[in-house]
Amino acid sequence: MKDKINLVSTSNNQVVIQDFAYHIVVFRHFWNDKIADPYDHNSQIQALQEVTSSNIQAAMPIGVSPTALLVWYPFVRIANIDLMLAYSLWLGFSLTIFFTAFFNTVNGMSSVAQSSKKRILATILAITVLSDTFFSAVSLGQTSILACGCFLTILGALFVTDKENHSISTIISTVLLSLKPSYLAIALSCLILTRRWRTLFHVAIALSILIGGSFFLLPDGWATNYNENLSVYFSADPPSIYKNSIVRNLSNTLVGVFSLSNFSNVAMHVARVIYLTSIPLILIAHAKFKKNETNGAKKSGPLFSSIVLVFLCSLIFAPYLGQYEDLLLWPITTILICSRRINTKEAMII
């Protein structure tokens, strides 16, 4: 009953459950041997019916990867005691990584125009954490907050700090980003572009263990069901069982600018336009500081351009990334502002 009061509500004869709670409820039933496949639609409905005591007819597709079974295992066990406690700890964990990564990035900045950079970073942080997207992500327990912190950790280790021993934090962050295939693809692209072959090797070992373990736990046919779940996000004609269970127009800002007709709320549209335009304006202001830097800093230009291209193309063209991935604009901007000079030959041995 406590789970229901805190995280589940009813609106227009529909049961509304918080995103994180929904995933944990389904995974909890999996680990408690009540369902065999968390990606099976009937199993998802069964889990919802037991926790809500309602006649559920459709369930939201699960987009997290099988590694979430192990990454979220501690929270699943806590949810057996109290679902709200599991959500609170998950939120605390995500916010801790987010703000720790931010402050580590600031501390790793070069001394050139450091105070000016800090003011710019503080402005961007305020724009991010005061945005409707951030508050929505917090209230729903979205993975984008954790992803933002992990990307800051990875990119900070690659471009910002002067210390070389950051492989452990990079490996852990990359493993956490395996919660969603799209996150993992961006992280691996960053490591490949910067030639962190040793770190990539360690990441491959860690992911092999994690993925192998999750595959071992799942029954035959899970891959087909998982693909059916993912197809909801990019198919023009998704499976009928999922058609009424998601809101399909919640695109991120970069996607939204190409389809402004999707925005029915004028206030929300204005807020998103401000959010999108504020970051380029800040970068233009920051360009003045770059003029005072030595020509040696231009060595990393193509590398930075490649990293930014990976992020932006992912946000624009990956249908799996929705409005909550607007937060990923934050690590891109931060790294561009804080980055030190980097030599790709040096990167090969780190």
Short mmCIF file of C-alpha atoms in Angstrom, two decimals:
data_model
loop_
_atom_site.label_atom_id
_atom_site.label_comp_id
_atom_site.label_asym_id
_atom_site.label_seq_id
_atom_site.Cartn_x
_atom_site.Cartn_y
_atom_site.Cartn_z
CA MET A 1 0.00 0.00 0.00
CA LYS A 2 2.88 2.35 0.77
CA ASP A 3 4.28 1.78 -2.73
CA LYS A 4 0.92 2.67 -4.21
CA ILE A 5 0.40 5.86 -2.20
CA ASN A 6 3.82 7.32 -2.91
CA LEU A 7 4.62 6.33 -6.45
CA VAL A 8 1.39 5.28 -8.16
CA SER A 9 -1.67 7.35 -9.02
CA THR A 10 -4.81 7.03 -11.14
CA SER A 11 -5.83 9.54 -13.82
CA ASN A 12 -8.67 9.18 -16.34
CA ASN A 13 -9.05 5.50 -15.52
CA GLN A 14 -5.35 4.95 -16.19
CA VAL A 15 -2.73 3.87 -13.69
CA VAL A 16 0.24 6.26 -13.69
CA ILE A 17 3.42 4.88 -12.16
CA GLN A 18 6.73 6.68 -11.81
CA ASP A 19 9.32 5.54 -14.38
CA PHE A 20 11.98 4.25 -11.98
CA ALA A 21 9.36 2.58 -9.81
CA TYR A 22 7.90 0.83 -12.84
CA HIS A 23 11.23 -0.65 -13.89
CA ILE A 24 12.11 -1.70 -10.36
CA VAL A 25 8.68 -3.31 -9.85
CA VAL A 26 9.13 -5.40 -13.00
CA PHE A 27 12.72 -6.33 -12.12
CA ARG A 28 11.66 -7.12 -8.55
CA HIS A 29 9.16 -9.64 -9.88
CA PHE A 30 11.91 -11.12 -12.04
CA TRP A 31 14.34 -11.53 -9.15
CA ASN A 32 11.56 -12.92 -6.94
CA ASP A 33 10.86 -15.58 -9.61
CA LYS A 34 7.35 -14.32 -10.30
CA ILE A 35 8.08 -13.65 -13.98
CA ALA A 36 10.65 -15.18 -16.32
CA ASP A 37 11.25 -12.36 -18.81
CA PRO A 38 11.02 -8.67 -17.80
CA TYR A 39 10.82 -7.70 -21.48
CA ASP A 40 7.70 -9.78 -22.09
CA HIS A 41 4.58 -7.62 -22.27
CA ASN A 42 2.39 -10.06 -20.34
CA SER A 43 5.01 -10.25 -17.58
CA GLN A 44 5.10 -6.46 -17.37
CA ILE A 45 1.32 -6.35 -17.01
CA GLN A 46 1.43 -9.07 -14.36
CA ALA A 47 3.94 -7.10 -12.29
CA LEU A 48 1.83 -3.94 -12.54
CA GLN A 49 -1.37 -5.73 -11.61
CA GLU A 50 0.14 -7.13 -8.45
CA VAL A 51 1.51 -3.80 -7.25
CA THR A 52 -1.52 -1.70 -8.20
CA SER A 53 -4.38 -4.20 -7.72
CA SER A 54 -5.85 -2.81 -10.94
CA ASN A 55 -6.95 -4.34 -14.21
CA ILE A 56 -3.97 -3.35 -16.37
CA GLN A 57 -4.38 -3.67 -20.15
CA ALA A 58 -1.13 -2.12 -21.41
CA ALA A 59 2.33 -1.49 -20.04
CA MET A 60 5.15 0.86 -20.95
CA PRO A 61 8.00 -0.72 -22.94
CA ILE A 62 11.23 -1.28 -21.03
CA GLY A 63 14.13 0.37 -22.83
CA VAL A 64 16.98 -0.27 -20.40
CA SER A 65 19.43 -2.98 -21.41
CA PRO A 66 19.74 -6.40 -19.72
CA THR A 67 22.73 -5.12 -17.72
CA ALA A 68 20.20 -3.13 -15.68
CA LEU A 69 19.22 -6.43 -14.05
CA LEU A 70 22.60 -6.44 -12.30
CA VAL A 71 23.29 -2.70 -12.05
CA TRP A 72 19.92 -2.15 -10.35
CA TYR A 73 20.04 -5.34 -8.30
CA PRO A 74 20.82 -3.53 -4.98
CA PHE A 75 17.85 -1.21 -5.52
CA VAL A 76 15.61 -4.16 -6.34
CA ARG A 77 16.49 -5.77 -3.03
CA ILE A 78 15.85 -2.52 -1.17
CA ALA A 79 12.52 -2.24 -3.00
CA ASN A 80 11.49 -5.53 -1.37
CA ILE A 81 11.49 -3.55 1.87
CA ASP A 82 10.35 -0.13 0.67
CA LEU A 83 9.95 1.05 -2.92
CA MET A 84 10.15 4.72 -1.93
CA LEU A 85 13.44 4.06 -0.12
CA ALA A 86 14.82 2.41 -3.27
CA TYR A 87 13.83 5.46 -5.33
CA SER A 88 15.33 7.85 -2.76
CA LEU A 89 18.65 5.98 -2.75
CA TRP A 90 18.71 5.82 -6.55
CA LEU A 91 18.05 9.55 -6.77
CA GLY A 92 20.73 10.26 -4.17
CA PHE A 93 23.18 8.02 -6.03
CA SER A 94 22.48 9.75 -9.36
CA LEU A 95 22.69 13.28 -7.96
CA THR A 96 25.89 12.45 -6.07
CA ILE A 97 27.58 11.29 -9.27
CA PHE A 98 26.23 14.31 -11.15
CA PHE A 99 27.46 16.98 -8.71
CA THR A 100 30.69 15.16 -7.83
CA ALA A 101 31.59 14.99 -11.51
CA PHE A 102 30.78 18.68 -11.89
CA PHE A 103 32.98 19.79 -8.98
CA ASN A 104 35.82 17.47 -10.05
CA THR A 105 35.63 19.02 -13.50
CA VAL A 106 35.85 22.52 -12.07
CA ASN A 107 38.81 21.56 -9.87
CA GLY A 108 40.57 20.05 -12.87
CA MET A 109 40.39 23.20 -14.95
CA SER A 110 43.54 24.89 -16.15
CA SER A 111 44.54 28.08 -14.39
CA VAL A 112 43.94 30.17 -17.52
CA ALA A 113 40.97 32.46 -16.94
CA GLN A 114 39.88 30.07 -14.20
CA SER A 115 37.57 32.49 -12.39
CA SER A 116 35.85 33.43 -15.65
CA LYS A 117 35.36 29.77 -16.53
CA LYS A 118 33.88 29.08 -13.12
CA ARG A 119 31.34 31.84 -13.60
CA ILE A 120 30.37 30.42 -16.98
CA LEU A 121 30.10 26.91 -15.54
CA ALA A 122 27.97 28.16 -12.67
CA THR A 123 25.62 29.79 -15.19
CA ILE A 124 25.29 26.59 -17.22
CA LEU A 125 24.75 24.52 -14.08
CA ALA A 126 21.99 26.90 -12.97
CA ILE A 127 20.32 26.65 -16.39
CA THR A 128 20.48 22.88 -16.18
CA VAL A 129 19.34 22.19 -12.62
CA LEU A 130 16.60 24.83 -12.73
CA SER A 131 15.14 23.57 -16.01
CA ASP A 132 11.84 21.75 -16.19
CA THR A 133 13.69 18.83 -17.77
CA PHE A 134 15.92 18.41 -14.71
CA PHE A 135 13.02 18.57 -12.26
CA SER A 136 11.03 16.10 -14.36
CA ALA A 137 14.01 13.76 -14.53
CA VAL A 138 14.36 13.92 -10.74
CA SER A 139 10.68 13.29 -10.08
CA LEU A 140 10.59 10.32 -12.45
CA GLY A 141 13.95 8.84 -11.45
CA GLN A 142 15.25 9.11 -15.01
CA THR A 143 18.64 7.68 -15.93
CA SER A 144 19.67 10.90 -17.71
CA ILE A 145 20.94 12.48 -14.47
CA LEU A 146 23.26 9.56 -13.82
CA ALA A 147 24.27 9.54 -17.50
CA CYS A 148 25.15 13.22 -17.38
CA GLY A 149 27.40 12.68 -14.36
CA CYS A 150 29.05 9.65 -15.95
CA PHE A 151 29.74 11.52 -19.18
CA LEU A 152 31.21 14.41 -17.20
CA THR A 153 33.44 11.92 -15.38
CA ILE A 154 34.63 10.29 -18.60
CA LEU A 155 35.14 13.49 -20.58
CA GLY A 156 36.71 15.20 -17.58
CA ALA A 157 39.26 12.38 -17.29
CA LEU A 158 39.97 12.58 -21.02
CA PHE A 159 40.24 16.33 -21.50
CA VAL A 160 40.22 18.31 -18.29
CA THR A 161 42.39 16.95 -15.52
CA ASP A 162 46.16 16.63 -15.59
CA LYS A 163 46.22 13.31 -13.75
CA GLU A 164 46.64 10.17 -15.81
CA ASN A 165 45.20 7.61 -13.40
CA HIS A 166 41.52 7.92 -14.21
CA SER A 167 40.94 4.54 -15.80
CA ILE A 168 38.96 3.14 -12.85
CA SER A 169 36.45 6.00 -12.79
CA THR A 170 36.17 5.84 -16.58
CA ILE A 171 35.54 2.08 -16.50
CA ILE A 172 32.90 2.37 -13.77
CA SER A 173 31.18 5.25 -15.56
CA THR A 174 31.12 3.37 -18.86
CA VAL A 175 29.70 0.28 -17.17
CA LEU A 176 26.95 2.39 -15.58
CA LEU A 177 26.19 3.90 -18.98
CA SER A 178 25.45 0.41 -20.27
CA LEU A 179 22.00 0.91 -18.71
CA LYS A 180 20.98 2.17 -22.15
CA PRO A 181 22.55 1.11 -25.46
CA SER A 182 22.56 4.71 -26.72
CA TYR A 183 24.53 5.92 -23.68
CA LEU A 184 27.05 3.12 -24.05
CA ALA A 185 27.54 3.82 -27.75
CA ILE A 186 28.43 7.46 -27.05
CA ALA A 187 30.85 6.51 -24.24
CA LEU A 188 32.64 3.91 -26.35
CA SER A 189 32.86 6.39 -29.23
CA CYS A 190 34.59 8.89 -26.94
CA LEU A 191 37.12 6.29 -25.79
CA ILE A 192 37.81 5.19 -29.36
CA LEU A 193 38.22 8.76 -30.62
CA THR A 194 40.74 9.49 -27.86
CA ARG A 195 42.51 6.13 -28.38
CA ARG A 196 42.16 4.90 -24.83
CA TRP A 197 42.85 1.34 -25.91
CA ARG A 198 43.89 0.07 -22.48
CA THR A 199 40.79 1.52 -20.87
CA LEU A 200 38.67 0.09 -23.69
CA PHE A 201 40.16 -3.34 -23.05
CA HIS A 202 39.26 -3.15 -19.35
CA VAL A 203 35.79 -1.85 -20.21
CA ALA A 204 35.31 -4.75 -22.62
CA ILE A 205 36.19 -7.25 -19.87
CA ALA A 206 33.84 -5.62 -17.35
CA LEU A 207 31.00 -5.42 -19.86
CA SER A 208 31.56 -9.01 -20.98
CA ILE A 209 31.11 -10.20 -17.40
CA LEU A 210 28.08 -8.00 -16.84
CA ILE A 211 26.41 -8.77 -20.16
CA GLY A 212 27.25 -12.46 -19.94
CA GLY A 213 25.76 -12.66 -16.46
CA SER A 214 22.56 -10.91 -17.49
CA PHE A 215 22.19 -13.07 -20.61
CA PHE A 216 22.59 -16.18 -18.46
CA LEU A 217 19.70 -15.05 -16.24
CA LEU A 218 17.25 -14.40 -19.07
CA PRO A 219 15.19 -17.09 -20.85
CA ASP A 220 15.15 -17.93 -24.54
CA GLY A 221 13.32 -15.36 -26.61
CA TRP A 222 14.20 -12.38 -24.44
CA ALA A 223 16.12 -10.71 -27.31
CA THR A 224 13.02 -10.74 -29.53
CA ASN A 225 10.93 -9.23 -26.75
CA TYR A 226 13.59 -6.61 -26.02
CA ASN A 227 13.76 -5.63 -29.67
CA GLU A 228 9.97 -5.27 -29.67
CA ASN A 229 10.24 -2.93 -26.67
CA LEU A 230 12.89 -0.80 -28.39
CA SER A 231 10.98 -0.69 -31.66
CA VAL A 232 8.33 1.45 -29.96
CA TYR A 233 10.80 4.34 -29.89
CA PHE A 234 11.76 4.32 -33.56
CA SER A 235 9.01 2.53 -35.44
CA ALA A 236 6.34 4.53 -37.25
CA ASP A 237 3.95 1.69 -36.53
CA PRO A 238 4.89 0.26 -33.10
CA PRO A 239 3.45 -3.01 -31.79
CA SER A 240 -0.22 -2.56 -30.93
CA ILE A 241 0.32 -3.73 -27.35
CA TYR A 242 2.47 -0.66 -26.66
CA LYS A 243 0.67 1.99 -28.76
CA ASN A 244 -1.31 3.50 -25.88
CA SER A 245 1.34 3.17 -23.19
CA ILE A 246 3.80 5.94 -24.09
CA VAL A 247 3.77 9.59 -25.16
CA ARG A 248 5.50 9.65 -28.52
CA ASN A 249 6.02 13.42 -28.87
CA LEU A 250 8.42 13.84 -25.95
CA SER A 251 11.45 14.46 -28.15
CA ASN A 252 14.54 16.23 -26.90
CA THR A 253 15.07 19.87 -27.80
CA LEU A 254 17.42 19.26 -30.71
CA VAL A 255 14.88 16.93 -32.30
CA GLY A 256 12.04 19.28 -31.42
CA VAL A 257 13.45 22.21 -33.37
CA PHE A 258 12.91 20.16 -36.52
CA SER A 259 9.28 19.48 -35.64
CA LEU A 260 7.95 22.52 -33.82
CA SER A 261 4.38 21.40 -34.44
CA ASN A 262 4.88 18.81 -31.71
CA PHE A 263 4.89 21.55 -29.09
CA SER A 264 1.34 22.32 -28.05
CA ASN A 265 2.35 24.10 -24.86
CA VAL A 266 3.62 27.59 -25.74
CA ALA A 267 5.28 28.14 -22.36
CA MET A 268 7.14 24.84 -22.64
CA HIS A 269 8.20 25.71 -26.18
CA VAL A 270 9.59 29.08 -25.06
CA ALA A 271 11.41 27.46 -22.14
CA ARG A 272 13.05 24.92 -24.41
CA VAL A 273 14.08 27.52 -26.97
CA ILE A 274 15.70 29.57 -24.20
CA TYR A 275 17.44 26.46 -22.91
CA LEU A 276 18.72 25.58 -26.37
CA THR A 277 19.91 29.08 -27.32
CA SER A 278 21.50 29.92 -23.97
CA ILE A 279 24.28 27.39 -24.31
CA PRO A 280 25.50 28.60 -27.74
CA LEU A 281 25.45 32.17 -26.44
CA ILE A 282 27.60 31.13 -23.49
CA LEU A 283 30.01 29.37 -25.83
CA ILE A 284 30.26 32.47 -28.01
CA ALA A 285 31.16 34.50 -24.94
CA HIS A 286 33.72 31.89 -23.98
CA ALA A 287 35.31 32.12 -27.43
CA LYS A 288 36.84 35.44 -26.36
CA PHE A 289 38.95 33.61 -23.80
CA LYS A 290 40.14 31.14 -26.41
CA LYS A 291 41.73 33.97 -28.40
CA ASN A 292 44.27 34.44 -25.62
CA GLU A 293 45.37 30.81 -25.64
CA THR A 294 48.42 29.56 -27.48
CA ASN A 295 48.28 28.00 -30.91
CA GLY A 296 49.21 24.69 -29.30
CA ALA A 297 45.67 24.39 -28.01
CA LYS A 298 44.48 23.98 -31.58
CA LYS A 299 46.00 20.49 -31.69
CA SER A 300 42.90 19.15 -30.03
CA GLY A 301 40.47 20.98 -32.32
CA PRO A 302 39.60 18.03 -34.58
CA LEU A 303 39.33 15.75 -31.57
CA PHE A 304 36.92 18.08 -29.77
CA SER A 305 34.93 18.49 -32.96
CA SER A 306 34.61 14.72 -33.25
CA ILE A 307 33.40 14.33 -29.66
CA VAL A 308 30.85 17.12 -30.04
CA LEU A 309 29.68 15.64 -33.34
CA VAL A 310 29.09 12.26 -31.69
CA PHE A 311 26.99 13.84 -28.93
CA LEU A 312 24.97 16.14 -31.14
CA CYS A 313 24.29 13.55 -33.84
CA SER A 314 23.14 11.16 -31.13
CA LEU A 315 20.78 13.73 -29.67
CA ILE A 316 19.37 14.62 -33.09
CA PHE A 317 19.16 11.30 -34.88
CA ALA A 318 18.81 8.65 -32.17
CA PRO A 319 15.05 8.21 -31.64
CA TYR A 320 15.77 6.37 -28.41
CA LEU A 321 16.91 9.61 -26.77
CA GLY A 322 13.96 11.67 -25.53
CA GLN A 323 13.50 15.01 -23.81
CA TYR A 324 15.37 13.99 -20.66
CA GLU A 325 18.56 13.61 -22.68
CA ASP A 326 18.61 17.39 -23.07
CA LEU A 327 20.76 17.16 -19.95
CA LEU A 328 23.53 15.64 -22.06
CA LEU A 329 24.12 19.09 -23.56
CA TRP A 330 25.63 19.94 -20.18
CA PRO A 331 28.75 17.71 -20.38
CA ILE A 332 29.44 18.80 -23.96
CA THR A 333 29.42 22.46 -22.97
CA THR A 334 31.41 21.88 -19.80
CA ILE A 335 34.21 20.01 -21.51
CA LEU A 336 34.49 22.61 -24.26
CA ILE A 337 34.90 25.31 -21.63
CA CYS A 338 37.19 23.46 -19.21
CA SER A 339 39.34 21.46 -21.59
CA ARG A 340 43.08 21.65 -21.42
CA ARG A 341 45.41 21.08 -24.36
CA ILE A 342 45.55 17.43 -25.31
CA ASN A 343 47.98 15.58 -27.50
CA THR A 344 46.49 12.50 -29.14
CA LYS A 345 49.85 10.72 -28.94
CA GLU A 346 49.75 11.20 -25.18
CA ALA A 347 46.21 9.89 -25.12
CA MET A 348 47.32 6.60 -26.67
CA ILE A 349 49.36 5.63 -23.61
CA ILE A 350 46.90 6.68 -20.90
#
